[in-house]
């Protein structure tokens, strides 16, 4: 019983820290999804037999296997979303660096021969 209290308390503490982070640009939908995940997680700790029933309903042998499969899917989705985000940021930085380089380049005088 104590492990359930510890796990639920830890998840609520993490969610609380993420929700109360100042200056955060997290969208309201992400916050609601995080709270929903925390509630679902706490419910699954309290009613762990439900996962076995759901797993059997979808054709998986045990509830822990189903949770593992869901965790792998969520991890892959997180990796893909993070990759796409950083790729977009990298493209923005490249465009900004090009603009700065062009803005700081000396003006081209056609009367003078190229140095290169």
Short mmCIF file of C-alpha atoms in Angstrom, two decimals:
data_model
loop_
_atom_site.label_atom_id
_atom_site.label_comp_id
_atom_site.label_asym_id
_atom_site.label_seq_id
_atom_site.Cartn_x
_atom_site.Cartn_y
_atom_site.Cartn_z
CA UNK A 1 0.00 0.00 0.00
CA UNK A 2 2.83 2.41 0.80
CA UNK A 3 4.35 2.05 -2.65
CA UNK A 4 1.11 3.27 -4.20
CA UNK A 5 1.14 6.37 -2.03
CA UNK A 6 4.79 7.03 -2.87
CA UNK A 7 4.27 6.59 -6.63
CA UNK A 8 1.16 8.80 -6.73
CA UNK A 9 2.88 11.47 -4.61
CA UNK A 10 5.91 11.47 -6.89
CA UNK A 11 3.81 11.85 -10.03
CA UNK A 12 1.75 14.65 -8.48
CA UNK A 13 4.94 16.43 -7.41
CA UNK A 14 6.41 16.24 -10.92
CA UNK A 15 3.18 17.41 -12.54
CA UNK A 16 2.89 20.23 -10.00
CA UNK A 17 6.42 21.41 -10.72
CA UNK A 18 5.81 21.37 -14.45
CA UNK A 19 2.50 23.20 -14.16
CA UNK A 20 3.82 25.89 -11.82
CA UNK A 21 7.00 26.62 -13.76
CA UNK A 22 7.10 30.37 -14.28
CA UNK A 23 7.65 31.82 -17.73
CA UNK A 24 6.54 28.57 -19.30
CA UNK A 25 5.04 28.69 -22.78
CA UNK A 26 3.28 25.37 -22.38
CA UNK A 27 -0.09 25.41 -24.07
CA UNK A 28 -3.25 24.82 -22.06
CA UNK A 29 -3.93 21.65 -24.02
CA UNK A 30 -0.58 20.20 -23.01
CA UNK A 31 -1.27 21.07 -19.39
CA UNK A 32 -4.67 19.41 -19.52
CA UNK A 33 -3.13 16.34 -21.14
CA UNK A 34 -0.49 16.21 -18.42
CA UNK A 35 -3.09 16.43 -15.68
CA UNK A 36 -5.17 13.78 -17.45
CA UNK A 37 -2.14 11.53 -17.65
CA UNK A 38 -1.42 12.03 -13.94
CA UNK A 39 -5.02 11.17 -13.02
CA UNK A 40 -4.96 8.10 -15.27
CA UNK A 41 -1.65 7.04 -13.79
CA UNK A 42 -2.89 7.45 -10.23
CA UNK A 43 -6.05 5.52 -11.07
CA UNK A 44 -4.00 2.73 -12.62
CA UNK A 45 -1.93 2.48 -9.44
CA UNK A 46 -5.05 2.27 -7.31
CA UNK A 47 -6.96 -0.07 -9.64
CA UNK A 48 -4.17 -2.12 -11.19
CA UNK A 49 -6.42 -5.04 -12.14
CA UNK A 50 -8.15 -2.83 -14.71
CA UNK A 51 -5.02 -2.99 -16.92
CA UNK A 52 -5.22 -6.78 -17.00
CA UNK A 53 -8.88 -6.64 -17.99
CA UNK A 54 -8.11 -4.10 -20.74
CA UNK A 55 -5.09 -6.10 -21.89
CA UNK A 56 -7.17 -9.27 -22.15
CA UNK A 57 -9.85 -7.35 -24.06
CA UNK A 58 -7.35 -6.18 -26.69
CA UNK A 59 -5.55 -9.54 -26.92
CA UNK A 60 -2.50 -8.93 -24.72
CA UNK A 61 -1.70 -11.46 -22.01
CA UNK A 62 -0.92 -9.21 -19.02
CA UNK A 63 -1.60 -5.63 -18.04
CA UNK A 64 2.11 -4.97 -17.53
CA UNK A 65 2.81 -6.01 -21.11
CA UNK A 66 0.14 -3.61 -22.35
CA UNK A 67 1.66 -0.80 -20.29
CA UNK A 68 5.09 -1.60 -21.71
CA UNK A 69 3.74 -1.46 -25.26
CA UNK A 70 2.01 1.85 -24.58
CA UNK A 71 5.19 3.22 -23.01
CA UNK A 72 7.24 2.26 -26.06
CA UNK A 73 4.71 3.93 -28.37
CA UNK A 74 4.68 7.10 -26.26
CA UNK A 75 8.49 7.16 -26.14
CA UNK A 76 8.74 6.85 -29.91
CA UNK A 77 6.16 9.62 -30.35
CA UNK A 78 8.14 11.84 -27.97
CA UNK A 79 11.37 11.15 -29.86
CA UNK A 80 9.71 11.97 -33.18
CA UNK A 81 8.15 15.18 -31.86
CA UNK A 82 11.44 16.27 -30.30
CA UNK A 83 13.34 15.54 -33.52
CA UNK A 84 10.87 17.57 -35.59
CA UNK A 85 10.98 20.44 -33.11
CA UNK A 86 14.78 20.63 -33.07
CA UNK A 87 14.92 20.30 -36.83
CA UNK A 88 12.62 23.33 -37.12
CA UNK A 89 14.71 25.27 -34.62
CA UNK A 90 17.86 24.36 -36.54
CA UNK A 91 16.32 25.68 -39.76
CA UNK A 92 15.34 28.92 -38.02
CA UNK A 93 18.87 29.37 -36.66
CA UNK A 94 20.35 28.73 -40.11
CA UNK A 95 18.05 31.32 -41.70
CA UNK A 96 18.87 33.82 -38.96
CA UNK A 97 22.62 33.22 -39.36
CA UNK A 98 22.33 33.84 -43.11
CA UNK A 99 20.46 37.09 -42.52
CA UNK A 100 23.04 38.28 -40.01
CA UNK A 101 25.90 37.34 -42.35
CA UNK A 102 24.31 39.25 -45.23
CA UNK A 103 23.53 42.25 -43.03
CA UNK A 104 27.12 42.44 -41.74
CA UNK A 105 28.83 41.81 -45.08
CA UNK A 106 30.68 44.82 -46.50
CA UNK A 107 28.99 46.39 -49.49
CA UNK A 108 30.18 45.14 -52.86
CA UNK A 109 31.87 47.78 -55.04
CA UNK A 110 31.84 46.71 -58.71
CA UNK A 111 34.74 49.08 -59.52
CA UNK A 112 37.20 47.14 -57.36
CA UNK A 113 38.48 43.74 -58.47
CA UNK A 114 37.69 40.72 -56.38
CA UNK A 115 40.29 39.84 -53.76
CA UNK A 116 39.87 36.10 -54.29
#
